[in-house]
XYZ file of C-alpha atoms in Angstrom:
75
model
C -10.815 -2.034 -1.760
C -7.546 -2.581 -3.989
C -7.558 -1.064 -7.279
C -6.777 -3.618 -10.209
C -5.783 -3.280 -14.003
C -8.109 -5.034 -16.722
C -7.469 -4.857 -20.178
C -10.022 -4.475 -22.878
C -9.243 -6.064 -26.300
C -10.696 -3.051 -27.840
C -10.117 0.018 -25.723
C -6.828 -0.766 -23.559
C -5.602 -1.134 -20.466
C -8.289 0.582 -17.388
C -8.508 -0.308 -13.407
C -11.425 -0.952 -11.618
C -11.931 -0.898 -7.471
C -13.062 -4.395 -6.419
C -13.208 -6.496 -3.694
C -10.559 -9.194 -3.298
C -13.348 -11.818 -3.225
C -13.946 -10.769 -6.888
C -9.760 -10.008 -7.908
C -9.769 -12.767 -10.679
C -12.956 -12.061 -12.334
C -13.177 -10.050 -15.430
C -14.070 -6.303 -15.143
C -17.090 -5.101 -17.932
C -14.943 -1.903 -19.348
C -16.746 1.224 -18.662
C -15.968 2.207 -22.884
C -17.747 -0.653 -24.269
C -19.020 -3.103 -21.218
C -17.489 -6.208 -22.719
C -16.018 -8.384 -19.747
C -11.929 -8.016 -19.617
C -9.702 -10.025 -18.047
C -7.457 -8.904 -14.898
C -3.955 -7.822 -16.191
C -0.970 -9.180 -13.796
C 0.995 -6.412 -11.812
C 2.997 -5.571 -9.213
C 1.386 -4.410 -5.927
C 1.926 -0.615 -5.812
C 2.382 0.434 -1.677
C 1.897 3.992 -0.966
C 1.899 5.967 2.139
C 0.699 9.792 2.000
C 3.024 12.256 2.031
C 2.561 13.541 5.563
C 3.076 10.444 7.021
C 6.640 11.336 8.208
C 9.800 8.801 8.219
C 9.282 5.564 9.100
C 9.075 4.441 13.640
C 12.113 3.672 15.014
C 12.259 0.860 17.072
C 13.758 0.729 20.645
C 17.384 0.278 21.326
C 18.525 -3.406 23.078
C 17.535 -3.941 26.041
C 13.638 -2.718 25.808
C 13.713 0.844 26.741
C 14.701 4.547 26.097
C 18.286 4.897 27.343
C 18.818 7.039 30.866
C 19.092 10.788 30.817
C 21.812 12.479 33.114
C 21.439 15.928 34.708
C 24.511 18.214 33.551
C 27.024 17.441 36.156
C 25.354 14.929 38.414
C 26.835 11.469 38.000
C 23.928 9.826 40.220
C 21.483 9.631 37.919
């Protein structure tokens, strides 16, 4: 579920996990339980740190290129 900001006129700026079927409607705050509305933001994209660097896609032509054998012009 995405994580959204909601901000309470009387205790500030929180986030809540919701479902996007519920994204638009207001969050109760967990300081005072009054319904807040959802603050507009920027979707944050995060991947973990041991993901690695991004896949490389394959060169023209759809495959790996050939591999010789050290002195053999055959292959």
């Amino acid at each position: 579920m995405p994580i959204y900001e909601y901000l309470c006129p009387q205790c500030g700026t929180f986030t809540a996990r919701r479902p996007v079927s519920e994204f638009d409607q207001p969050a109760a705050c967990a300081g005072c339980g009054e319904p807040a509305p959802r603050q507009r933001s920027l979707p944050v994209l995060l991947r973990s740190a041991g993901a690695g660097p991004a896949p490389r896609t394959q060169p023209a032509g759809g495959g790996y290129p050939r591999m010789r054998h050290v002195g053999c012009n055959c292959c």
